[in-house]
Coordinates of C-alpha atoms in Angstrom, one line a residue:
M1 CA 114.9 93.2 77.0
K2 CA 111.7 91.3 77.3
K3 CA 108.5 93.2 76.5
W4 CA 106.9 92.5 79.8
L5 CA 109.8 94.1 81.6
I6 CA 109.3 97.5 79.9
P7 CA 106.1 98.4 81.8
L8 CA 107.6 97.1 85.0
V9 CA 110.7 99.4 84.6
I10 CA 108.4 102.3 83.7
I11 CA 106.3 101.7 86.9
I12 CA 109.5 101.4 89.0
A13 CA 110.9 104.6 87.5
I14 CA 107.7 106.5 88.0
G15 CA 107.5 105.2 91.6
A16 CA 111.1 106.3 92.2
I17 CA 110.5 109.8 90.8
A18 CA 107.3 110.2 92.8
G19 CA 109.2 109.0 95.9
I20 CA 112.0 111.5 95.4
W21 CA 109.5 114.3 94.8
F22 CA 107.5 113.4 97.9
A23 CA 110.7 113.3 99.9
N24 CA 111.8 116.7 98.6
V25 CA 108.4 118.3 99.3
N26 CA 108.4 116.8 102.8
N27 CA 111.8 118.1 103.6
K28 CA 111.0 121.6 102.3
L29 CA 107.7 121.7 104.2
V30 CA 109.4 120.4 107.4
T31 CA 111.9 123.2 107.2
M32 CA 109.2 125.8 106.6
E33 CA 107.1 124.5 109.5
E34 CA 110.2 124.6 111.8
N35 CA 110.6 128.2 110.8
V36 CA 107.0 128.9 111.9
T37 CA 107.6 126.9 115.1
S38 CA 110.8 128.8 115.8
Q39 CA 109.2 132.1 115.3
W40 CA 106.4 131.1 117.6
A41 CA 109.0 130.6 120.3
N42 CA 110.1 134.2 119.7
V43 CA 106.6 135.4 120.1
E44 CA 106.2 133.5 123.4
S45 CA 109.5 134.8 124.6
S46 CA 108.4 138.4 124.0
Y47 CA 105.2 137.9 125.8
Q48 CA 107.1 136.2 128.7
R49 CA 109.4 139.1 128.8
R50 CA 106.5 141.4 129.4
A51 CA 105.0 139.1 132.0
D52 CA 108.4 139.0 133.8
L53 CA 108.5 142.8 134.0
I54 CA 105.1 143.1 135.6
P55 CA 106.0 141.9 139.1
N56 CA 108.8 144.5 139.2
I57 CA 106.4 147.3 138.1
V58 CA 103.8 146.3 140.6
S59 CA 106.4 145.9 143.4
T60 CA 107.9 149.4 142.6
A61 CA 104.5 151.0 142.4
K62 CA 103.1 149.5 145.6
G63 CA 104.9 151.8 148.0
Y64 CA 103.6 154.8 146.2
A65 CA 100.1 153.8 145.3
E66 CA 98.8 152.3 148.5
F67 CA 95.2 153.1 147.6
E68 CA 95.3 151.4 144.1
Q69 CA 95.2 147.9 145.3
Q70 CA 92.2 146.9 143.1
T71 CA 94.1 148.0 140.0
L72 CA 97.2 146.2 141.1
T73 CA 95.2 143.1 141.8
Q74 CA 93.6 143.2 138.3
V75 CA 97.0 143.4 136.7
I76 CA 98.3 140.4 138.7
E77 CA 95.2 138.4 137.9
A78 CA 95.5 139.3 134.2
R79 CA 99.2 138.3 134.2
S80 CA 98.3 135.0 135.8
K81 CA 95.7 134.2 133.1
A82 CA 98.0 135.3 130.3
T83 CA 100.9 133.0 131.5
S84 CA 98.5 130.1 132.0
V85 CA 97.6 129.8 128.3
T86 CA 100.1 127.7 126.3
I87 CA 100.0 126.6 122.7
D88 CA 101.5 123.6 121.1
P89 CA 103.6 125.3 118.3
S90 CA 103.3 122.2 116.0
N91 CA 99.5 122.5 116.1
I92 CA 98.5 126.2 116.3
T93 CA 94.8 126.4 115.6
P94 CA 92.8 129.6 115.0
N95 CA 90.8 128.9 118.3
Q96 CA 94.0 128.4 120.3
L97 CA 95.5 131.6 118.9
Q98 CA 92.3 133.5 119.6
Q99 CA 92.3 132.3 123.2
F100 CA 95.9 133.3 123.5
Q101 CA 95.2 136.7 122.1
E102 CA 92.2 137.3 124.4
V103 CA 94.2 136.7 127.6
Q104 CA 97.1 138.8 126.3
S105 CA 94.7 141.6 125.3
G106 CA 93.2 141.4 128.9
L107 CA 96.7 141.9 130.3
T108 CA 97.4 144.8 127.9
S109 CA 94.1 146.4 129.0
A110 CA 94.9 145.9 132.7
L111 CA 98.4 147.4 132.2
S112 CA 96.9 150.4 130.4
R113 CA 94.6 151.1 133.3
L114 CA 97.4 150.7 135.8
L115 CA 99.7 153.1 134.0
A116 CA 96.9 155.6 133.6
T117 CA 96.2 155.4 137.3
F118 CA 99.8 156.1 138.1
E119 CA 99.7 159.4 136.3
R120 CA 98.3 160.7 139.6
Y121 CA 101.6 159.9 141.5
P122 CA 104.3 162.4 140.6
D123 CA 106.8 160.8 143.0
L124 CA 106.3 157.5 141.4
K125 CA 106.8 158.9 137.9
A126 CA 110.0 160.5 139.1
N127 CA 111.3 157.2 140.4
E128 CA 114.3 156.2 138.2
N129 CA 113.7 152.5 138.7
F130 CA 110.0 152.9 137.7
K131 CA 110.9 155.0 134.7
E132 CA 113.3 152.3 133.4
L133 CA 110.7 149.6 134.0
I134 CA 108.2 151.6 132.0
N135 CA 110.7 152.2 129.2
E136 CA 111.5 148.5 129.1
L137 CA 107.8 147.7 129.0
E138 CA 107.4 150.0 126.0
R139 CA 110.4 148.4 124.2
T140 CA 108.9 145.0 125.0
E141 CA 105.5 145.9 123.5
N142 CA 107.3 147.0 120.3
R143 CA 109.2 143.8 120.3
I144 CA 106.0 141.8 120.7
N145 CA 104.5 143.5 117.6
V146 CA 107.7 142.8 115.6
E147 CA 107.7 139.1 116.5
R148 CA 104.0 138.7 115.8
N149 CA 104.5 140.2 112.4
R150 CA 107.4 137.9 111.7
F151 CA 105.4 134.9 112.8
N152 CA 102.6 135.9 110.5
E153 CA 105.1 136.2 107.6
Q154 CA 106.5 132.7 108.3
A155 CA 103.0 131.3 108.5
R156 CA 102.0 133.1 105.3
V157 CA 105.0 131.6 103.4
F158 CA 104.2 128.1 104.7
N159 CA 100.4 128.4 104.0
S160 CA 101.0 129.7 100.5
E161 CA 103.4 126.8 99.8
I162 CA 101.0 124.0 101.0
R163 CA 98.1 125.5 98.9
Q164 CA 100.0 125.5 95.6
F165 CA 99.5 122.7 93.2
P166 CA 101.0 120.1 93.1
T167 CA 102.5 120.6 96.6
T168 CA 99.0 120.7 98.0
I169 CA 98.6 117.0 97.1
A170 CA 101.7 116.0 99.0
A171 CA 101.0 118.3 101.9
S172 CA 97.6 116.8 102.3
I173 CA 98.9 113.2 102.2
L174 CA 101.8 114.1 104.5
G175 CA 99.5 115.8 107.1
F176 CA 100.7 119.4 106.8
E177 CA 98.0 121.8 107.8
R178 CA 97.5 125.5 107.5
K179 CA 98.9 127.7 110.3
A180 CA 96.7 130.3 112.0
Y181 CA 97.6 134.0 111.9
F182 CA 97.7 136.7 114.5
E183 CA 94.9 139.2 113.8
A184 CA 94.9 142.7 115.3
D185 CA 92.1 143.4 117.7
A186 CA 90.1 146.5 117.0
G187 CA 92.1 149.6 118.1
T188 CA 95.3 147.7 118.7
E189 CA 97.1 148.5 115.5
N190 CA 99.9 150.1 117.5
A191 CA 101.6 149.1 120.7
P192 CA 99.9 150.5 123.8
D193 CA 101.1 154.0 124.8
V194 CA 102.9 153.4 128.0
E195 CA 105.1 156.4 128.1
F196 CA 104.8 159.0 130.8
D197 CA 105.7 162.7 130.6
F198 CA 108.5 162.5 133.2
N199 CA 109.4 166.1 132.7
S200 CA 106.1 167.4 134.0

């Protein structure tokens, strides 16, 4: 073999190894990013489930709580705001996530006020349909918490991977960026207490 071919073969071999490594890193990060995106869909689905329950809760309550129209209106408006904020799962920024959390927190707050108000209506609390709706709402709040935690875990795994050397070099070149996390608002470590004492 001619001497001038040796450096050329070495360069080609290094290029091939680098190309294979970049391809493997890209494929791994794509899979991990898809896991984050998929889990975000689960988060959105849980929030949508809550939003879908609200019209039924409001409708059931209206007949009993004729004098609570302002509270009902606040819940409806908060639901409208919460469902109007959408996020592109492939580009979840901290600012977008904060805006999403703010409108969802507004809805949680409005729901809490609504349910506290309905403590004054024993007939409503005894209504089987309303009881089931409230139980379903509580299950949904718990599900939201679970899905948010799972999203944070998927984002953590992805973020850790793209920060590790030498993957961070490839991630930067390939355009992979850190994913934002859900952060608990003050006083929201647990799902809202939406249970009534139906035996009273």
